[in-house]
PDB file of C-alpha atoms in Angstrom:
ATOM      1  CA  MET A  93      -0.038  -0.109   0.217  1.00  0.00           C
ATOM      2  CA  ALA A  94       0.796   3.001  -0.828  1.00  0.00           C
ATOM      3  CA  ARG A  95       2.425   5.464   3.010  1.00  0.00           C
ATOM      4  CA  THR A  96       2.760   9.089   3.581  1.00  0.00           C
ATOM      5  CA  ARG A  97       5.008  10.214   2.560  1.00  0.00           C
ATOM      6  CA  GLY A  98       6.253  14.745   2.023  1.00  0.00           C
ATOM      7  CA  LYS A  99       4.270  16.376  -0.183  1.00  0.00           C
ATOM      8  CA  ASP A 100       4.636  15.815  -3.890  1.00  0.00           C
ATOM      9  CA  SER A 101       4.950  18.246  -6.822  1.00  0.00           C
ATOM     10  CA  LEU A 102       2.049  18.611  -7.761  1.00  0.00           C
ATOM     11  CA  GLY A 103       2.775  20.766 -11.178  1.00  0.00           C
ATOM     12  CA  PRO A 104       2.099  19.355 -14.339  1.00  0.00           C
ATOM     13  CA  ALA A 105       3.223  15.795 -15.123  1.00  0.00           C
ATOM     14  CA  SER A 106       6.255  15.537 -17.670  1.00  0.00           C
ATOM     15  CA  LYS A 107       5.385  14.591 -21.040  1.00  0.00           C
ATOM     16  CA  GLY A 108       5.400  10.709 -21.358  1.00  0.00           C
ATOM     17  CA  GLN A 109       4.496  10.395 -17.925  1.00  0.00           C
ATOM     18  CA  ARG A 110       0.956   9.561 -16.457  1.00  0.00           C
ATOM     19  CA  ARG A 111      -0.866  11.388 -14.451  1.00  0.00           C
ATOM     20  CA  ASN A 112      -2.238   9.402 -10.897  1.00  0.00           C
ATOM     21  CA  LYS A 113      -4.583  10.981  -8.700  1.00  0.00           C
ATOM     22  CA  ILE A 114      -3.614  11.211  -5.081  1.00  0.00           C
ATOM     23  CA  VAL A 115      -6.822   9.782  -3.011  1.00  0.00           C
ATOM     24  CA  HIS A 116      -5.817  10.500   1.109  1.00  0.00           C
ATOM     25  CA  VAL A 117      -7.822   8.100   3.673  1.00  0.00           C
ATOM     26  CA  PHE A 118      -8.375   9.033   7.116  1.00  0.00           C
ATOM     27  CA  THR A 119      -9.012   5.567   8.809  1.00  0.00           C
ATOM     28  CA  GLU A 120     -10.447   5.441  12.230  1.00  0.00           C
ATOM     29  CA  GLY A 121      -8.209   1.968  13.084  1.00  0.00           C
ATOM     30  CA  ARG A 122      -4.979   1.055  12.787  1.00  0.00           C
ATOM     31  CA  VAL A 123      -5.401  -2.304  11.419  1.00  0.00           C
ATOM     32  CA  THR A 124      -8.683  -3.769   9.519  1.00  0.00           C
ATOM     33  CA  GLU A 125      -8.437  -1.081   7.671  1.00  0.00           C
ATOM     34  CA  PRO A 126      -5.741  -0.693   5.621  1.00  0.00           C
ATOM     35  CA  GLN A 127      -5.649  -4.027   5.081  1.00  0.00           C
ATOM     36  CA  TYR A 128      -8.636  -3.879   3.429  1.00  0.00           C
ATOM     37  CA  ILE A 129      -7.456  -1.372   1.598  1.00  0.00           C
ATOM     38  CA  GLU A 130      -4.049  -3.234   0.600  1.00  0.00           C
ATOM     39  CA  ILE A 131      -5.798  -6.021  -0.311  1.00  0.00           C
ATOM     40  CA  VAL A 132      -8.273  -5.750  -2.459  1.00  0.00           C
ATOM     41  CA  ARG A 133      -6.196  -3.588  -4.442  1.00  0.00           C
ATOM     42  CA  GLY A 134      -3.356  -5.811  -4.924  1.00  0.00           C
ATOM     43  CA  LYS A 135      -6.964  -8.358  -6.072  1.00  0.00           C
ATOM     44  CA  ALA A 136      -7.602  -6.427  -9.041  1.00  0.00           C
ATOM     45  CA  SER A 137      -6.120  -4.081 -11.889  1.00  0.00           C
ATOM     46  CA  ALA A 138      -4.206  -1.091 -12.288  1.00  0.00           C
ATOM     47  CA  THR A 139      -6.590   2.097 -11.553  1.00  0.00           C
ATOM     48  CA  GLY A 140      -4.456   5.769 -12.229  1.00  0.00           C
ATOM     49  CA  ILE A 141      -5.779   5.698  -8.065  1.00  0.00           C
ATOM     50  CA  GLU A 142      -2.797   6.452  -6.048  1.00  0.00           C
ATOM     51  CA  VAL A 143      -3.918   6.064  -2.076  1.00  0.00           C
ATOM     52  CA  ARG A 144      -2.173   7.393   0.619  1.00  0.00           C
ATOM     53  CA  ILE A 145      -2.770   7.238   4.694  1.00  0.00           C
ATOM     54  CA  ALA A 146      -2.619  10.009   5.479  1.00  0.00           C
ATOM     55  CA  ASN A 147      -3.184   9.466   9.877  1.00  0.00           C
ATOM     56  CA  GLN A 148      -0.857   5.838   9.214  1.00  0.00           C
ATOM     57  CA  SER A 149       0.857   6.879  12.896  1.00  0.00           C
ATOM     58  CA  ALA A 150      -1.981   8.340  13.892  1.00  0.00           C
ATOM     59  CA  PRO A 151      -2.313   7.622  18.209  1.00  0.00           C
ATOM     60  CA  GLY A 152      -5.191   7.103  18.979  1.00  0.00           C
ATOM     61  CA  SER A 153      -6.740   9.550  20.860  1.00  0.00           C
ATOM     62  CA  GLN A 154      -6.785  11.038  17.257  1.00  0.00           C
ATOM     63  CA  ARG A 155      -9.155   8.701  16.020  1.00  0.00           C
ATOM     64  CA  LYS A 156     -12.298   9.899  16.580  1.00  0.00           C
ATOM     65  CA  PRO A 157     -15.417  10.448  13.928  1.00  0.00           C
ATOM     66  CA  ILE A 158     -14.642  14.139  14.282  1.00  0.00           C
ATOM     67  CA  THR A 159     -11.061  14.372  15.283  1.00  0.00           C
ATOM     68  CA  LEU A 160     -10.799  13.149  11.799  1.00  0.00           C
ATOM     69  CA  VAL A 161     -12.046  15.058  10.714  1.00  0.00           C
ATOM     70  CA  GLU A 162     -10.901  18.151  11.484  1.00  0.00           C
ATOM     71  CA  ALA A 163      -7.497  16.565  10.218  1.00  0.00           C
ATOM     72  CA  ALA A 164      -9.551  16.006   6.619  1.00  0.00           C
ATOM     73  CA  VAL A 165     -10.820  19.135   6.457  1.00  0.00           C
ATOM     74  CA  ARG A 166      -7.773  20.609   6.090  1.00  0.00           C
ATOM     75  CA  VAL A 167      -5.528  18.067   4.443  1.00  0.00           C
ATOM     76  CA  MET A 168      -8.480  19.065   1.847  1.00  0.00           C
ATOM     77  CA  ARG A 169      -8.052  22.765   1.516  1.00  0.00           C
ATOM     78  CA  GLU A 170      -4.174  22.534   1.829  1.00  0.00           C
ATOM     79  CA  GLU A 171      -4.506  20.211  -1.217  1.00  0.00           C
ATOM     80  CA  THR A 172      -6.924  22.080  -3.204  1.00  0.00           C
ATOM     81  CA  ARG A 173      -4.716  24.826  -2.946  1.00  0.00           C
ATOM     82  CA  ALA A 174      -2.241  23.158  -4.119  1.00  0.00           C
ATOM     83  CA  ALA A 175      -4.215  21.545  -7.350  1.00  0.00           C
ATOM     84  CA  LYS A 176      -5.364  24.798  -8.574  1.00  0.00           C
ATOM     85  CA  LYS A 177      -2.214  27.205  -8.655  1.00  0.00           C
ATOM     86  CA  ALA A 178      -0.532  23.799 -10.311  1.00  0.00           C
ATOM     87  CA  LYS A 179      -3.564  24.652 -12.643  1.00  0.00           C
ATOM     88  CA  LEU A 180      -3.775  20.145 -12.769  1.00  0.00           C
ATOM     89  CA  ALA A 181      -6.656  19.941 -14.750  1.00  0.00           C
ATOM     90  CA  GLU A 182     -10.028  19.124 -11.692  1.00  0.00           C
ATOM     91  CA  LYS A 183      -9.853  15.044 -12.352  1.00  0.00           C
ATOM     92  CA  PHE A 184      -6.307  14.462 -11.112  1.00  0.00           C
ATOM     93  CA  TRP A 185      -7.461  17.204  -8.101  1.00  0.00           C
ATOM     94  CA  PRO A 186      -7.205  15.065  -5.063  1.00  0.00           C
ATOM     95  CA  GLU A 187     -11.002  13.442  -2.655  1.00  0.00           C
ATOM     96  CA  VAL A 188      -9.539  12.990   1.307  1.00  0.00           C
ATOM     97  CA  TRP A 189     -11.863  10.448   2.088  1.00  0.00           C
ATOM     98  CA  CYS A 190     -12.414   9.343   6.088  1.00  0.00           C
ATOM     99  CA  LEU A 191     -13.410   6.078   6.787  1.00  0.00           C
ATOM    100  CA  PHE A 192     -14.452   5.317   9.843  1.00  0.00           C
ATOM    101  CA  ASP A 193     -18.258   3.437  12.654  1.00  0.00           C
ATOM    102  CA  ARG A 194     -20.743   4.443  14.921  1.00  0.00           C
ATOM    103  CA  ASP A 195     -19.037   2.470  17.809  1.00  0.00           C
ATOM    104  CA  GLU A 196     -20.133   4.320  20.712  1.00  0.00           C
ATOM    105  CA  HIS A 197     -18.439   7.724  19.570  1.00  0.00           C
ATOM    106  CA  GLN A 198     -20.616  11.312  19.935  1.00  0.00           C
ATOM    107  CA  GLN A 199     -20.174  13.948  17.303  1.00  0.00           C
ATOM    108  CA  ILE A 200     -21.085  11.907  14.749  1.00  0.00           C
ATOM    109  CA  PRO A 201     -23.724  14.536  13.299  1.00  0.00           C
ATOM    110  CA  ALA A 202     -21.167  17.314  13.554  1.00  0.00           C
ATOM    111  CA  ALA A 203     -18.550  15.011  11.945  1.00  0.00           C
ATOM    112  CA  PHE A 204     -20.703  14.552   8.710  1.00  0.00           C
ATOM    113  CA  LYS A 205     -21.810  18.177   8.817  1.00  0.00           C
ATOM    114  CA  LEU A 206     -18.037  19.601   9.467  1.00  0.00           C
ATOM    115  CA  ALA A 207     -17.228  16.823   6.338  1.00  0.00           C
ATOM    116  CA  LYS A 208     -20.281  17.713   4.146  1.00  0.00           C
ATOM    117  CA  GLU A 209     -19.329  22.029   4.031  1.00  0.00           C
ATOM    118  CA  ALA A 210     -15.582  20.832   3.487  1.00  0.00           C
ATOM    119  CA  GLY A 211     -16.489  19.022   0.792  1.00  0.00           C
ATOM    120  CA  VAL A 212     -14.465  15.629   2.324  1.00  0.00           C
ATOM    121  CA  GLN A 213     -15.609  12.457   1.736  1.00  0.00           C
ATOM    122  CA  ILE A 214     -17.573   9.823   4.983  1.00  0.00           C
ATOM    123  CA  ALA A 215     -18.276   5.662   4.211  1.00  0.00           C
ATOM    124  CA  PHE A 216     -19.896   5.279   6.865  1.00  0.00           C
ATOM    125  CA  SER A 217     -19.953   1.981   9.372  1.00  0.00           C
ATOM    126  CA  HIS A 218     -22.990   1.066  11.912  1.00  0.00           C
ATOM    127  CA  PRO A 219     -21.970  -0.995  14.320  1.00  0.00           C
ATOM    128  CA  CYS A 220     -18.694  -0.916  13.205  1.00  0.00           C
ATOM    129  CA  PHE A 221     -16.267  -2.239   9.972  1.00  0.00           C
ATOM    130  CA  GLU A 222     -17.820  -5.370  10.454  1.00  0.00           C
ATOM    131  CA  VAL A 223     -20.641  -5.209   8.847  1.00  0.00           C
ATOM    132  CA  TRP A 224     -19.182  -4.520   5.767  1.00  0.00           C
ATOM    133  CA  ARG A 225     -16.658  -7.686   6.242  1.00  0.00           C
ATOM    134  CA  LEU A 226     -19.504 -10.038   7.454  1.00  0.00           C
ATOM    135  CA  LEU A 227     -21.169  -9.098   3.981  1.00  0.00           C
ATOM    136  CA  HIS A 228     -19.257 -10.668   1.814  1.00  0.00           C
ATOM    137  CA  HIS A 229     -20.070 -14.014   3.184  1.00  0.00           C
ATOM    138  CA  LYS A 230     -23.970 -13.340   4.444  1.00  0.00           C
ATOM    139  CA  PRO A 231     -26.914 -10.905   4.522  1.00  0.00           C
ATOM    140  CA  VAL A 232     -27.527  -9.518   7.216  1.00  0.00           C
ATOM    141  CA  HIS A 233     -31.407  -8.708   9.004  1.00  0.00           C
ATOM    142  CA  GLY A 234     -32.387  -6.981  11.759  1.00  0.00           C
ATOM    143  CA  THR A 235     -30.619  -5.222  14.470  1.00  0.00           C
ATOM    144  CA  PHE A 236     -26.679  -5.429  16.045  1.00  0.00           C
ATOM    145  CA  GLY A 237     -28.218  -2.790  19.105  1.00  0.00           C
ATOM    146  CA  GLY A 238     -25.242  -1.506  18.387  1.00  0.00           C
ATOM    147  CA  VAL A 239     -22.723  -4.407  18.976  1.00  0.00           C
ATOM    148  CA  CYS A 240     -19.975  -3.965  17.595  1.00  0.00           C
ATOM    149  CA  GLY A 241     -19.585  -8.437  18.845  1.00  0.00           C
ATOM    150  CA  GLU A 242     -22.473  -8.346  17.708  1.00  0.00           C
ATOM    151  CA  ALA A 243     -21.416  -8.258  13.896  1.00  0.00           C
ATOM    152  CA  VAL A 244     -18.143  -9.973  14.638  1.00  0.00           C
ATOM    153  CA  ASN A 245     -20.116 -13.378  16.346  1.00  0.00           C
ATOM    154  CA  GLN A 246     -20.813 -13.888  12.678  1.00  0.00           C
ATOM    155  CA  LEU A 247     -18.305 -13.752  10.904  1.00  0.00           C
ATOM    156  CA  PRO A 248     -17.356 -17.474  10.015  1.00  0.00           C
ATOM    157  CA  PHE A 249     -14.020 -16.585  10.001  1.00  0.00           C
ATOM    158  CA  ALA A 250     -14.092 -15.611  14.781  1.00  0.00           C
ATOM    159  CA  ASN A 251     -13.282 -18.241  16.011  1.00  0.00           C
ATOM    160  CA  SER A 252     -10.014 -19.423  13.794  1.00  0.00           C
ATOM    161  CA  VAL A 253      -8.135 -17.012  13.410  1.00  0.00           C
ATOM    162  CA  GLU A 254      -6.144 -14.507  15.693  1.00  0.00           C
ATOM    163  CA  ASN A 255      -7.171 -11.730  15.493  1.00  0.00           C
ATOM    164  CA  ILE A 256     -10.327 -10.887  14.447  1.00  0.00           C
ATOM    165  CA  LYS A 257      -9.440  -7.341  13.348  1.00  0.00           C
ATOM    166  CA  ASN A 258      -6.339  -8.427  10.730  1.00  0.00           C
ATOM    167  CA  VAL A 259      -7.858  -9.082   7.673  1.00  0.00           C
ATOM    168  CA  LEU A 260      -6.687 -11.881   5.172  1.00  0.00           C
ATOM    169  CA  PRO A 261      -6.885 -11.695   0.773  1.00  0.00           C
ATOM    170  CA  GLU A 262      -9.401 -15.813   1.761  1.00  0.00           C
ATOM    171  CA  GLN A 263     -12.167 -14.133   3.878  1.00  0.00           C
ATOM    172  CA  LEU A 264     -13.040 -11.575   0.509  1.00  0.00           C
ATOM    173  CA  PRO A 265     -13.490 -14.322  -1.952  1.00  0.00           C
ATOM    174  CA  ARG A 266     -14.071 -13.616  -5.840  1.00  0.00           C
ATOM    175  CA  GLY A 267     -16.634 -12.177  -6.583  1.00  0.00           C
ATOM    176  CA  SER A 268     -17.613 -11.118  -3.569  1.00  0.00           C
ATOM    177  CA  PHE A 269     -17.829  -7.636  -4.191  1.00  0.00           C
ATOM    178  CA  ALA A 270     -20.538  -7.605  -5.793  1.00  0.00           C
ATOM    179  CA  ARG A 271     -22.628  -9.777  -3.834  1.00  0.00           C
ATOM    180  CA  ALA A 272     -21.415  -7.731  -0.358  1.00  0.00           C
ATOM    181  CA  LYS A 273     -22.833  -4.474  -2.031  1.00  0.00           C
ATOM    182  CA  LYS A 274     -26.053  -5.692  -3.281  1.00  0.00           C
ATOM    183  CA  ARG A 275     -26.751  -7.054   0.169  1.00  0.00           C
ATOM    184  CA  ALA A 276     -25.936  -3.353   1.728  1.00  0.00           C
ATOM    185  CA  GLN A 277     -27.964  -1.728  -0.780  1.00  0.00           C
ATOM    186  CA  GLU A 278     -30.632  -4.019   0.553  1.00  0.00           C
ATOM    187  CA  MET A 279     -29.970  -3.634   4.100  1.00  0.00           C
ATOM    188  CA  ASN A 280     -29.698  -0.028   4.182  1.00  0.00           C
ATOM    189  CA  ALA A 281     -33.160  -0.138   2.172  1.00  0.00           C
ATOM    190  CA  GLN A 282     -34.742  -0.833   5.996  1.00  0.00           C
ATOM    191  CA  HIS A 283     -34.487   2.503   7.145  1.00  0.00           C
ATOM    192  CA  PRO A 284     -36.161   5.518   5.905  1.00  0.00           C
ATOM    193  CA  ALA A 285     -34.426   8.671   4.451  1.00  0.00           C
ATOM    194  CA  HIS A 286     -35.587  10.723   7.480  1.00  0.00           C
ATOM    195  CA  LYS A 287     -33.635   9.178   9.787  1.00  0.00           C
ATOM    196  CA  ALA A 288     -30.517  10.554  11.149  1.00  0.00           C
ATOM    197  CA  MET A 289     -27.722   8.632  10.104  1.00  0.00           C
ATOM    198  CA  GLU A 290     -26.477   8.378  13.112  1.00  0.00           C
ATOM    199  CA  GLN A 291     -29.602   5.404  14.579  1.00  0.00           C
ATOM    200  CA  ARG A 292     -29.227   3.071  11.229  1.00  0.00           C
ATOM    201  CA  ASP A 293     -28.707   0.280  12.880  1.00  0.00           C
ATOM    202  CA  PRO A 294     -26.827  -1.891  10.448  1.00  0.00           C
ATOM    203  CA  TYR A 295     -25.588   0.822   7.828  1.00  0.00           C
ATOM    204  CA  THR A 296     -22.690   0.318   5.803  1.00  0.00           C
ATOM    205  CA  ASP A 297     -21.462   2.203   3.029  1.00  0.00           C
ATOM    206  CA  VAL A 298     -17.844   0.926   2.090  1.00  0.00           C
ATOM    207  CA  TYR A 299     -18.618  -0.099  -1.442  1.00  0.00           C
ATOM    208  CA  GLU A 300     -19.203   3.807  -2.306  1.00  0.00           C
ATOM    209  CA  PHE A 301     -16.088   3.832  -0.746  1.00  0.00           C
ATOM    210  CA  VAL A 302     -14.390   1.664  -3.487  1.00  0.00           C
ATOM    211  CA  GLU A 303     -15.980   2.886  -6.374  1.00  0.00           C
ATOM    212  CA  LYS A 304     -15.623   5.775  -5.194  1.00  0.00           C
ATOM    213  CA  GLY A 305     -12.497   6.599  -3.956  1.00  0.00           C
ATOM    214  CA  LEU A 306     -10.031   3.589  -4.861  1.00  0.00           C
ATOM    215  CA  GLY A 307     -11.747   3.284  -8.873  1.00  0.00           C
ATOM    216  CA  ILE A 308     -12.523   0.024  -7.977  1.00  0.00           C
ATOM    217  CA  THR A 309     -15.730  -1.994  -8.608  1.00  0.00           C
ATOM    218  CA  GLN A 310     -14.819  -5.968  -8.881  1.00  0.00           C
ATOM    219  CA  TYR A 311     -12.476  -8.215  -6.811  1.00  0.00           C
TER     220      TYR A 311
END
């Protein structure tokens, strides 16, 4: 996976060189989401997108949703300003995403509001990212009562791995993205549009990040 590096020049690419779009990603988890991104990108063909985990070394205290979004907004402003200054074509302007869960976090509505105002995109899961992992294997019905452990317990490999936070390639079978996306959309559809995002249990739109942020439509 591409690691966060120092600022690269955003000037026009040299003749014959291909310009890649840069996507900065802030993840709540230190392990699960970055590993998932790495595996998915390894399974898919080249997309012309360079992905950077922007908060790779951040401590746990800096991984709450509102804190992630605040940091993402700063990066969004800096990178957009640099892209405009370099006169990049808009299709190459950087994107900034935040991936976080409901869990028991406070200020979820504030995080969504701030992100929307700044053009930062969010992939949200309720109660946690494990719902998205589970959808690769089976449909989800009912509610988890806001308890991530309830989703974890349903993972078919929950009792056969040493650390459930680690994502392994075999946990994402060939062709499973399309099934997971369809199941997620059916699951999400049970919630009326007026229902607040933080109250939608279960819910996940990680598939939108995969398609829009990573440029991947199948694996």
